[in-house]
Coordinates of C-alpha atoms in Angstrom, one line a residue:
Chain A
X1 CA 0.0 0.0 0.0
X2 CA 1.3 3.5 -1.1
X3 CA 0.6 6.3 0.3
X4 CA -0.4 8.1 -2.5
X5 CA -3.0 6.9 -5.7
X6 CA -4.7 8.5 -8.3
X7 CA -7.9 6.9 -7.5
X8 CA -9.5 4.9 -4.2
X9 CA -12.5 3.6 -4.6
X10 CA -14.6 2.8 -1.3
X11 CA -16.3 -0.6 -1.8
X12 CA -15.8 -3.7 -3.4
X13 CA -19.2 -4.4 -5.0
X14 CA -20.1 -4.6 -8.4
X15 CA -20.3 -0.9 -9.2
X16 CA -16.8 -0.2 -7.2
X17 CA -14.9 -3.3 -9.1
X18 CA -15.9 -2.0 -12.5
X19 CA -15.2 2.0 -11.6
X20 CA -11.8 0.8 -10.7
X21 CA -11.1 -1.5 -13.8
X22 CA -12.1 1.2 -15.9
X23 CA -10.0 3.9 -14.0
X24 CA -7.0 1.0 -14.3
X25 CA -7.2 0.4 -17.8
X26 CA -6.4 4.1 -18.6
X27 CA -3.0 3.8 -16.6
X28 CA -3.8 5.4 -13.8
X29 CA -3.1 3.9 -10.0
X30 CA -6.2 2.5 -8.2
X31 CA -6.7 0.6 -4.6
X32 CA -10.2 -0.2 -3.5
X33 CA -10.5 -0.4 0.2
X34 CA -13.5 -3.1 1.0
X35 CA -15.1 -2.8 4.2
X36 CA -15.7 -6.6 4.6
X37 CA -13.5 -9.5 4.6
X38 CA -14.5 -11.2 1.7
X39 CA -15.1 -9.5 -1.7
X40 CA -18.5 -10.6 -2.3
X41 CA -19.7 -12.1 0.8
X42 CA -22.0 -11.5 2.4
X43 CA -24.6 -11.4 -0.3
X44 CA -27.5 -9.0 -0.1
X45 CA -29.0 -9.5 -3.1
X46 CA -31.7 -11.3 -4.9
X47 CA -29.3 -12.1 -7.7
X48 CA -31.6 -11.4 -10.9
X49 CA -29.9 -10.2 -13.5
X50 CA -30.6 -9.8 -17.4
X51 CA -27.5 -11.1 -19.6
X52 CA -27.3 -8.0 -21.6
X53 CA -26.6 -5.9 -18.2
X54 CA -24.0 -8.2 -17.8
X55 CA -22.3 -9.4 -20.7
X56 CA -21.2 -5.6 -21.4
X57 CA -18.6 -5.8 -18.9
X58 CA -17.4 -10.0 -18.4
X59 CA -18.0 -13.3 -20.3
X60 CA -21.0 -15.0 -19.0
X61 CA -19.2 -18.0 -17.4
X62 CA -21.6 -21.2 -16.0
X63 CA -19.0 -20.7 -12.8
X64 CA -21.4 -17.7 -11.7
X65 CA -24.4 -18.6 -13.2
X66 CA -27.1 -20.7 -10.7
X67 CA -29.8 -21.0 -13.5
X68 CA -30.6 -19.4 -16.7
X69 CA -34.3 -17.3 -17.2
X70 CA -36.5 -17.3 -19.5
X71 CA -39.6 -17.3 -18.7
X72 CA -41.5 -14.4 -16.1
X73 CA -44.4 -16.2 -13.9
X74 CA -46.9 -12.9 -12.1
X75 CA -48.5 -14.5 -9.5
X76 CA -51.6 -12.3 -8.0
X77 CA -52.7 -11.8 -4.7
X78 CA -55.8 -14.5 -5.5
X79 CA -53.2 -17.0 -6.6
X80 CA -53.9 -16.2 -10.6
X81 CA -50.8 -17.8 -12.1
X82 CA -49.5 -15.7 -15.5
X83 CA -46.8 -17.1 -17.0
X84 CA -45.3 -15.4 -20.1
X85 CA -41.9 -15.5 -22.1
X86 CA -38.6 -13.3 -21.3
X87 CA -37.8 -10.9 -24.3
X88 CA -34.4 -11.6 -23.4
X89 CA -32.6 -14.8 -21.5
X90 CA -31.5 -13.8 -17.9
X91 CA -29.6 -15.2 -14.9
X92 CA -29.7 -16.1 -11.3
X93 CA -26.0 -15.2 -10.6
X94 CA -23.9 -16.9 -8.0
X95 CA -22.7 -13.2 -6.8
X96 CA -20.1 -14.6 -4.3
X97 CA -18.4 -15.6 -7.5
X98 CA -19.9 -13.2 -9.8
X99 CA -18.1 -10.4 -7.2
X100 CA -15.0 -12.0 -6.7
X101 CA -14.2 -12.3 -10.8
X102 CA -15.2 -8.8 -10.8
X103 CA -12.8 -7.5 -8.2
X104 CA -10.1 -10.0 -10.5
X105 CA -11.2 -8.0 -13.7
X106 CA -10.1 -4.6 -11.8
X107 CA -7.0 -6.3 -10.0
X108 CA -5.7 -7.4 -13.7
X109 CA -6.4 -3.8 -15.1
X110 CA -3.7 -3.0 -12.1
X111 CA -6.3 -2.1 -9.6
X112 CA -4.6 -3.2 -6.0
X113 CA -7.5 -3.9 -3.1
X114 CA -7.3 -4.3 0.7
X115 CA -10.1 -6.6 2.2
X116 CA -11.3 -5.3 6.0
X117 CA -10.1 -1.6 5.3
X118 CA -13.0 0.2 7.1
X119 CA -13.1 3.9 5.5
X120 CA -14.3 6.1 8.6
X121 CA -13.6 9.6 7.1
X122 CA -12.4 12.1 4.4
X123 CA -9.1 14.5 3.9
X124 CA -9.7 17.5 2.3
X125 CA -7.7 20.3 0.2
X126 CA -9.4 23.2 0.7
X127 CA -13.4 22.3 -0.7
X128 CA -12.0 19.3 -2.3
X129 CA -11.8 15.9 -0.9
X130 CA -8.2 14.9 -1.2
X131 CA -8.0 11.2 0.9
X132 CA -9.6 9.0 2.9
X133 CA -8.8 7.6 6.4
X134 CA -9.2 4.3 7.0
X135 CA -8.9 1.6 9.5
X136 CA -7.1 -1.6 8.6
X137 CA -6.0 -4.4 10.6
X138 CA -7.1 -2.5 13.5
X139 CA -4.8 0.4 12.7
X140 CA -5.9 4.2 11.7
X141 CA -4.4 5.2 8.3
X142 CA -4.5 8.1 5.8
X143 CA -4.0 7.6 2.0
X144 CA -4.2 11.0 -0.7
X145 CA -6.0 10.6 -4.0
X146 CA -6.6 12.7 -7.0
X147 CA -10.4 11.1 -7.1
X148 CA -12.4 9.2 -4.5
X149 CA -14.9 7.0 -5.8
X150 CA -17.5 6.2 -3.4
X151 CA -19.3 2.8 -4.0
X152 CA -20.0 2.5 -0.5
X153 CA -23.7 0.4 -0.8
X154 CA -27.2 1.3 0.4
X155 CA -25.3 3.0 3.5
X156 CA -23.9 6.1 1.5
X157 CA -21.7 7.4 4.1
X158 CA -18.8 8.6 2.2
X159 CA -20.7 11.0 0.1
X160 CA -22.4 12.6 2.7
X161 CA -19.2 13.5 4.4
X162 CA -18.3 15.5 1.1
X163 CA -22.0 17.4 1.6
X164 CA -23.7 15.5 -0.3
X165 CA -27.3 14.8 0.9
X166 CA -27.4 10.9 0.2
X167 CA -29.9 9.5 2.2
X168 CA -33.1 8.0 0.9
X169 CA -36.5 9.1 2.0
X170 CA -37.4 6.2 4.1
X171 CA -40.8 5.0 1.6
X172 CA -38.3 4.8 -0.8
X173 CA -36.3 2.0 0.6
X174 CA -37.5 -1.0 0.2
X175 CA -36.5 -3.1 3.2
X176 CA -35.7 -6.6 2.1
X177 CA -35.1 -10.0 3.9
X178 CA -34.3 -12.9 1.6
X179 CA -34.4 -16.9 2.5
X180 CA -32.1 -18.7 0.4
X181 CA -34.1 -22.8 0.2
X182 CA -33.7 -26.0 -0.5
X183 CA -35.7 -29.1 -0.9
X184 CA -38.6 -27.2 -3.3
X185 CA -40.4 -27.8 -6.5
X186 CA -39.8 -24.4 -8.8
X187 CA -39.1 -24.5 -12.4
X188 CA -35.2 -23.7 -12.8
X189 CA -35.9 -21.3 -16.1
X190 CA -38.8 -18.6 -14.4
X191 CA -38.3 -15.9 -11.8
X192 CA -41.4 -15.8 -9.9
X193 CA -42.9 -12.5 -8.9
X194 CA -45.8 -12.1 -5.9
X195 CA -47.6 -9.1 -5.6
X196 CA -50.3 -7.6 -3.2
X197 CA -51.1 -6.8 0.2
X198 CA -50.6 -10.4 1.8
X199 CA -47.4 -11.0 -0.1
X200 CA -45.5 -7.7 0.1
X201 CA -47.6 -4.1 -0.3
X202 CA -45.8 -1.4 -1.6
X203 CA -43.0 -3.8 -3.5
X204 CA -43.3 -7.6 -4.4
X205 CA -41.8 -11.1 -3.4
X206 CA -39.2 -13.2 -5.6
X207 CA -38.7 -16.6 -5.9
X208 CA -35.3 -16.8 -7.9
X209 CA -34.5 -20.9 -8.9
X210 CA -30.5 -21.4 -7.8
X211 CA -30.9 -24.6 -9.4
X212 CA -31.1 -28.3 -7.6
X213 CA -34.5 -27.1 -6.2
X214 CA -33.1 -24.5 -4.4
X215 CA -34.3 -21.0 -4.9
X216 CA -33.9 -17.4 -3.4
X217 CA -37.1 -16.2 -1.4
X218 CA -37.3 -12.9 -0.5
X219 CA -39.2 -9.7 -0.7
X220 CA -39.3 -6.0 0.1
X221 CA -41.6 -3.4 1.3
X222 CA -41.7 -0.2 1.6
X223 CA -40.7 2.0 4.5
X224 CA -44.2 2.9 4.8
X225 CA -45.1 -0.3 5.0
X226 CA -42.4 -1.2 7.7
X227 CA -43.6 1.0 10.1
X228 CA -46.9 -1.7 10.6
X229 CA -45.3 -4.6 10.2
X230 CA -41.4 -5.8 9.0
X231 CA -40.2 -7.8 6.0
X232 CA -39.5 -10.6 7.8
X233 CA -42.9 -11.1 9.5
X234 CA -44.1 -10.9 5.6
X235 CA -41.8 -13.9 4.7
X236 CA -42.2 -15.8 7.4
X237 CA -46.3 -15.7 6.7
X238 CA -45.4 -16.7 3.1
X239 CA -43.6 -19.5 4.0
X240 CA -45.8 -20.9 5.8
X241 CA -48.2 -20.6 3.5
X242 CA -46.3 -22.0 0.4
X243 CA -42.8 -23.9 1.5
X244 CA -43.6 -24.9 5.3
X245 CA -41.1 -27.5 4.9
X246 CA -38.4 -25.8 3.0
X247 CA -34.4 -25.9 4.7
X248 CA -33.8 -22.1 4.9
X249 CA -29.5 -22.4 3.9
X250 CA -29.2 -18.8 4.5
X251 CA -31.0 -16.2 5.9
X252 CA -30.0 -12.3 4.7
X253 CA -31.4 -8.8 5.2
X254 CA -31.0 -6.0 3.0
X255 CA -32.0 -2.7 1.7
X256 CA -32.3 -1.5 -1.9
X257 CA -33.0 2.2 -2.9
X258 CA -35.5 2.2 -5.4
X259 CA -35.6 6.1 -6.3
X260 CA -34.2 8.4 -8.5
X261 CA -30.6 9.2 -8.6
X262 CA -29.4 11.6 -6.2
X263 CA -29.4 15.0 -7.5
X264 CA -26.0 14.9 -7.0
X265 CA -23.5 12.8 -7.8
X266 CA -19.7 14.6 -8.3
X267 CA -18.4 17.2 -6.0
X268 CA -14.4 18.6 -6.2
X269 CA -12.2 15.7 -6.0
X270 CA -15.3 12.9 -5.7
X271 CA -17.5 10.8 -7.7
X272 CA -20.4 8.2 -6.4
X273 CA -21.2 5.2 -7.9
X274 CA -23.8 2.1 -7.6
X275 CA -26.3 2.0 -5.0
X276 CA -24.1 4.7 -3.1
X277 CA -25.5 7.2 -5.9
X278 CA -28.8 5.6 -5.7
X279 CA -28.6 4.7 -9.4
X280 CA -30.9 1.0 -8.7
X281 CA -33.4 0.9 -11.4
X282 CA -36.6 2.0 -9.1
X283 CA -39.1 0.1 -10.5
X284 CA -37.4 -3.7 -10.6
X285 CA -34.9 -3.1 -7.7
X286 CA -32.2 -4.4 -9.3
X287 CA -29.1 -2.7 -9.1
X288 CA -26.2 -5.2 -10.5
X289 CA -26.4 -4.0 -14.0
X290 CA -26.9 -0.2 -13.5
X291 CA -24.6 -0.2 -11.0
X292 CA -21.7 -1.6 -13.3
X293 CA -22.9 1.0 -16.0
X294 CA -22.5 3.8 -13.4
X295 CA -19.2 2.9 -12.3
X296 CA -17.8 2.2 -15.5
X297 CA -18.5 5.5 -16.6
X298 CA -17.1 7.5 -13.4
X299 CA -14.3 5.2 -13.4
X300 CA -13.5 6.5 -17.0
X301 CA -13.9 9.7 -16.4
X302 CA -12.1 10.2 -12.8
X303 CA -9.2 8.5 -15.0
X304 CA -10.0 11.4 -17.8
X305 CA -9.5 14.0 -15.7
X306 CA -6.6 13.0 -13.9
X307 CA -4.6 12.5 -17.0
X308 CA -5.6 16.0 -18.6
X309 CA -4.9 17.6 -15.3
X310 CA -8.6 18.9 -15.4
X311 CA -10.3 18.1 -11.9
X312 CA -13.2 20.2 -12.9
X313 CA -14.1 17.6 -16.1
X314 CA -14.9 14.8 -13.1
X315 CA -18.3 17.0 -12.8
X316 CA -19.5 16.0 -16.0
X317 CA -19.8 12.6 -14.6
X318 CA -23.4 13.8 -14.0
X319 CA -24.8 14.3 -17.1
X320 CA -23.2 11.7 -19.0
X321 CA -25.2 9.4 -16.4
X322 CA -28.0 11.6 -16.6
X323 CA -27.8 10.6 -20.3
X324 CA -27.1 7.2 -20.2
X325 CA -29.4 5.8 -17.6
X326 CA -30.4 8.6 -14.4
X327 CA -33.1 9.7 -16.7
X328 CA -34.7 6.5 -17.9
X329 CA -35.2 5.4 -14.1
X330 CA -36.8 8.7 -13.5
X331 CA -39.5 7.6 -15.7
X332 CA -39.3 4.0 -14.3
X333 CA -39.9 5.8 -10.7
X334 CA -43.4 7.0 -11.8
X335 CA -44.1 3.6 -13.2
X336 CA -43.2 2.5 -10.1
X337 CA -45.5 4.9 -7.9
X338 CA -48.3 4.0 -9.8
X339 CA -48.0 0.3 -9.9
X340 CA -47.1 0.2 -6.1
X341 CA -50.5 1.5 -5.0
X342 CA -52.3 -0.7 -7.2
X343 CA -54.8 -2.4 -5.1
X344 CA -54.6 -6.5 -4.8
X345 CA -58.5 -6.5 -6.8
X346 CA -56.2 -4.5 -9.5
X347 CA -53.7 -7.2 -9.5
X348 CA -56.2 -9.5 -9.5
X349 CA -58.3 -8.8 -12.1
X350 CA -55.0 -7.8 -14.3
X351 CA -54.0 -11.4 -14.4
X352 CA -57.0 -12.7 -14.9
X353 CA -57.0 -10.6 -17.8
X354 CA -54.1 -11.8 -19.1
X355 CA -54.5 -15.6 -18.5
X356 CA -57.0 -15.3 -21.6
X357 CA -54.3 -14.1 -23.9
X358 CA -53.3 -17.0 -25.7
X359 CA -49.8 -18.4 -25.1
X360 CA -48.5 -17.6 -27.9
X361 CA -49.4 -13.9 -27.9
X362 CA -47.8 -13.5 -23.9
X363 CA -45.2 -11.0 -23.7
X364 CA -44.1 -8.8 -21.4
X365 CA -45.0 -5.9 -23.3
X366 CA -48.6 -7.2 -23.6
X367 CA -48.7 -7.5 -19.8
X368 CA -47.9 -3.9 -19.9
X369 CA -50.9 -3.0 -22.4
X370 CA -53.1 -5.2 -19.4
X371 CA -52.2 -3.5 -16.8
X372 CA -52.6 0.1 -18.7
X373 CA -55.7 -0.6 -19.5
X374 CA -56.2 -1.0 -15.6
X375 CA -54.8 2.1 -15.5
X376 CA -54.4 4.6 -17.9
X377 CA -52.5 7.6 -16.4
X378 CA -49.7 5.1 -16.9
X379 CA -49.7 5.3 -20.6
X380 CA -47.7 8.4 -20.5
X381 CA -44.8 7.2 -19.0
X382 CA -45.1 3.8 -20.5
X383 CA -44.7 5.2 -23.3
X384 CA -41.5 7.5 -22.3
X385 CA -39.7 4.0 -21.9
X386 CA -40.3 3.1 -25.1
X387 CA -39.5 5.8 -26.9
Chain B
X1 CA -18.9 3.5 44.6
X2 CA -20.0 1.4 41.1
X3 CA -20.0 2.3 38.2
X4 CA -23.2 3.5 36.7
X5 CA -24.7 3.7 33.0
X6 CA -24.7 6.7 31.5
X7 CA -28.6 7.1 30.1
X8 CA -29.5 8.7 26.5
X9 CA -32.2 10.2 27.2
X10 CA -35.3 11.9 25.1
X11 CA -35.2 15.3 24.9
X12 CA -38.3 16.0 23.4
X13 CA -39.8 12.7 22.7
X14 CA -40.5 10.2 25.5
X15 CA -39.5 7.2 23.1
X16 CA -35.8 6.5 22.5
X17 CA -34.0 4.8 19.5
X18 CA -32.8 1.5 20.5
X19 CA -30.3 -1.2 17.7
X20 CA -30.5 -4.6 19.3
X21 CA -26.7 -5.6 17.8
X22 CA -26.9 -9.3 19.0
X23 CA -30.1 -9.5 16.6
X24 CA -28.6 -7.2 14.0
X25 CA -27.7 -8.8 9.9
X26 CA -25.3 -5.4 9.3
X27 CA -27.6 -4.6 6.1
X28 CA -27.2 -0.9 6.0
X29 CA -30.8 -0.2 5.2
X30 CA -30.9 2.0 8.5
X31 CA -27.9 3.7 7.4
X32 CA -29.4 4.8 4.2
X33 CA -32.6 6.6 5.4
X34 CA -30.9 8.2 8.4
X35 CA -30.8 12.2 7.6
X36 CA -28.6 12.9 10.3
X37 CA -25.7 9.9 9.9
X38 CA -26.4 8.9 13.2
X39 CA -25.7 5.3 12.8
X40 CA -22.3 3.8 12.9
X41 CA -21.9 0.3 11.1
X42 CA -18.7 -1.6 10.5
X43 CA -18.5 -5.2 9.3
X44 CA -20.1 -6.8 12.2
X45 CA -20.5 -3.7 14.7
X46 CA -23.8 -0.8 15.1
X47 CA -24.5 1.6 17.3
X48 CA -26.2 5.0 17.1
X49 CA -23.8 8.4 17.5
X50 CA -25.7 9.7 20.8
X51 CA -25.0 13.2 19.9
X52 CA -26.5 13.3 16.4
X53 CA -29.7 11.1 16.9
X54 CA -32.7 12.9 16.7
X55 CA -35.4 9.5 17.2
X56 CA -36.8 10.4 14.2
X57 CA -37.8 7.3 14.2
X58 CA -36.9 6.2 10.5
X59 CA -34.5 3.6 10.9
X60 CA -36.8 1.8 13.1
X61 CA -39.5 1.8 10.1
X62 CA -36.9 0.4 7.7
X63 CA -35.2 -2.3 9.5
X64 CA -36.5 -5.5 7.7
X65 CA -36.0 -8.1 10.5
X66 CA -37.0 -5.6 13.6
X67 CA -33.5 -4.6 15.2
X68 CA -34.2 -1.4 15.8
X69 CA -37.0 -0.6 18.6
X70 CA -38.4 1.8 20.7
X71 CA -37.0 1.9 24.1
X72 CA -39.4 3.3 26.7
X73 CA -36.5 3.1 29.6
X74 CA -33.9 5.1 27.9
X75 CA -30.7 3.5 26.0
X76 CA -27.3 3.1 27.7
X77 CA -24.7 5.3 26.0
X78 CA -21.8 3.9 24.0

C-alpha cells in the first residue's frame, strides 16, 4: 500500500470493481478499500440479472451462473398464475463468484485492493476531498488521491461527508429479507414475482431458482409499510403458506434504494457510484447492471481528468449518467409509484386478464398494455420507456 | 462506589431509539434513510452516535428483521 493513488475507490461491490477496472485500464493507480473480509460475501442480493446488463462488462461463465431465465411467472394476490416469455434470457448469478471475478477483472487492469479496510472519514484540500482515512487491521491510516470513488452500498456514508445529501426518503427504501431454500419444487428457467397486500404491499416477493430445487425467497416493502409490520414477518407468513417444509441455507437482510438518482452525484475531487449514488433501477430493484454502468463511466472519467490535469471535467460525470441511464429510471420511478398502490382486486383482475391471452401472444410488453388498461395515467410514461 | 450507566435520554420525545446488535444482519438499510448519519456500522458492529440522533424514528421503520426498537426506559450510551 502506497501512500499516494490516483484513484481509491470505497467498496468492493459490483459498481466499485468496475469503476476501478475502468479507472485502471487508462494507466492510472487505483486501490479499493473493502469494508468486509470477503469480496463478495455476504450477499445481499436477490441475484436477478438480465445477460445483456451483464455481458457488457465480463463473459457470462456457468461458474457464476445458478440458473438461466427465460420465462416471467406474475402471481396475484388470488393466486392467478400468468406465465409469459422473457424478451431476453437472464440469470440467477452466484454473486459470491460473480463479485470476486469482478474484483479480478479490476486487479488485472492493475487495480490493487485491501479486504477489512474500514473507510471512517475524508481529507480535504481546501473544498475538495483529497484522501480517505481508514482503518485496517485495526490500525488508523490516511492515503491521498486525485479522485475518491465512493461505491460504498445502500449506507452512502462517504458521500455525505463531502456534503452530499445521500440518504433515501425512508418510503423509498425497500426493506428486504431474503431466504435462500432447498428441498422445493420451482421450475429452474422462471423468476417468480408475488404481488399484493398479503405478499408484500408497496413492492413484491421473488422466488429466484438457484438450481437443484433450491431457490432465493425474498421480498421488500416499503418503509411505509415497515412501520406496521417488517419484511421478515411478511416472509415468514409466506412460507408458511407455500414452503412450510423448506431448509432455509441462509437467511439475509437488506435494503435496496428504489428512487431516483441523487441529484447529485460529483463534487471537487469525488465521484459516487452504484447503490451509493442511488442509481438501482426504481421500478425492478435491481441494481447489478446499473450499477456496473455507473461505475464504468465514473471510473472513465475520474481516470479522464486525472490525466488532462482537469479536476473540474470529473463534474461532468453527472450528465453523462444523466444521459445514459439517471433519466430512464426517473421515468421507471413514476411507473413504479403508480403500480405500487395498485390495489390487490387491481392485480387480480389484471392477471386474470391476461390468462385469456393465448400463449403464444404472452409477452411482457402485452402485460404492460393489461395493466394500462387498468390504469391509464400510466400510458404516458409507459410510453416515455419506449420511446 | 459502582459504576453507573450513562442514560440517553429523550429530549423532546419520550420514546428513545434502541439497535438490538446481537439481533442485527449489518444490512445498512438504516444507514441509508438516516438524515442525520447517526448510525455507525462496520462489518459486524452498530450503534447510534448519541449526539447526532434525533429519534426520528426512521430507521426503526426500515429495518426488515425488527433490530431497531423503541425503548421506553432510555438506551445506555456507547
Amino acid at each position: 500500500m502506497k501512500r499516494y493513488y490516483d484513484v481509491v475507490v470505497v467498496g468492493g461491490g459490483p459498481a466499485g470493481s468496475m469503476a476501478a477496472r475502468y479507472a485502471a485500464e487508462l494507466g492510472v493507480s487505483v486501490l479499493i478499500l473493502e469494508k468486509d473480509r470477503d469480496i463478495g460475501y455476504p450477499v445481499r442480493c436477490g441475484e436477478a440479472v438480465s445477460r445483456k446488463g451483464v455481458e457488457e462488462f465480463i463473459e457470462p461463465d456457468e461458474k457464476w451462473i445458478a440458473s438461466h431465465i427465460t420465462k416471467f411467472s406474475m402471481n396475484a394476490p388470488d393466486g392467478t398464475e400468468v406465465v409469459l416469455p422473457l424478451p431476453e434470457e437472464g440469470f440467477v448469478l452466484e454473486r459470491r463468484v460473480f463479485d470476486y471475478e469482478l474484483a479480478k477483472s479490476a486487479a488485472n487492469a492493475g487495480a490493487e485492493i485491501l479486504t477489512r479496510a474500514y473507510v471512517n472519514g475524508l481529507l480535504f484540500d481546501g473544498d475538495a476531498v483529497s484522501g480517505v482515512k481508514f482503518d485496517y487491521r485495526g490500525e488508523q491510516h490516511e492515503v491521498e488521491a486525485d479522485v475518491i470513488i465512493a461505491a460504498d452500498g445502500v449506507e452512502s456514508r462517504v458521500g455525505r461527508w463531502a456534503g452530499i445529501k445521500t440518504h433515501v426518503d425512508f418510503r423509498d427504501m425497500e426493506s428486504c429479507v431474503q431466504y435462500t431454500i432447498s428441498g422445493i419444487d420451482v421450475d429452474p428457467n422462471t423468476i417468480y414475482f408475488h404481488f399484493g397486500s398479503n405478499a408484500a404491499p408497496q413492492g413484491y416477493l421473488w422466488v429466484f431458482s438457484k438450481g437443484n430445487t433450491s431457490a432465493n425467497v425474498g421480498l421488500g416493502v416499503s418503509g411505509l409499510v415497515g412501520k406496521k409490520k417488517s419484511a421478515l414477518q411478511f416472509l415468514e407468513e409466506f412460507m408458511e403458506r407455500h414452503y412450510p417444509n423448506a431448509a432455509i441455507l441462509t437467511s439475509i437482510a437488506g435494503g435496496v434504494p428504489c428512487s431516483v438518482t441523487l441529484e447529485r452525484i460529483s463534487a471537487p475531487g469525488i465521484i459516487l457510484v452504484g447503490d451509493a449514488a442511488r442509481q438501482v433501477n426504481p421500478l425492478s430493484g435491481g441494481g447489478i447492471a446499473s450499477g456496473m454502468i455507473g461505475g464504468s463511466i465514473g471510473g472513465r472519467i475520474a481516470a479522464e481528468s486525472i490525466k488532462k490535469g482537469k479536476p473540474q471535467h470529473l463534474l461532468t460525470y453527472d450528465k453523462e449518467w444523466m444521459d445514459r441511464l439517471g433519466k430512464r429510471h426517473e421515468t421507471f420511478d413514476r411507473i413504479k409509484n403508480g403500480i405500487y398502490n395498485f390495489s390487490d382486486e387491481k392485480f387480480n383482475s389484471i392477471a386474470y386478464s391476461f390468462s385469456k391471452v393465448p400463449n403464444d401472444k404472452r409477452s411482457l410488453g402485452n402485460l404492460f398494455k393489461t395493466a394500462l388498461i387498468h390504469n391509464p395515467g400510466l400510458l404516458i410514461d409507459v410510453a416515455r420507456v419506449f420511446i | 462506589m459502582t459504576n453507573t450507566p450513562e442514560y440517553r435520554m429523550a429530549k423532546t420525545a419520550k420514546l428513545m431509539i434502541d439497535i438490538l446488535p446481537d439481533k442485527c444482519d449489518f444490512c445498512g438499510c438504516c444507514v441509508g434513510v438516516c438524515p442525520e448519519d447517526a448510525i455507525e456500522l462496520k462489518e459486524a458492529e452498530i450503534f447510534i452516535i448519541d449526539e447526532r440522533c434525533t429519534n426520528c424514528s426512521k430507521c426503526v421503520w426500515s429495518c426488515p428483521i425488527e433490530v431497531i426498537k423503541f425503548n421506553k426506559e432510555g438506551v445506555v450510551k456507547r
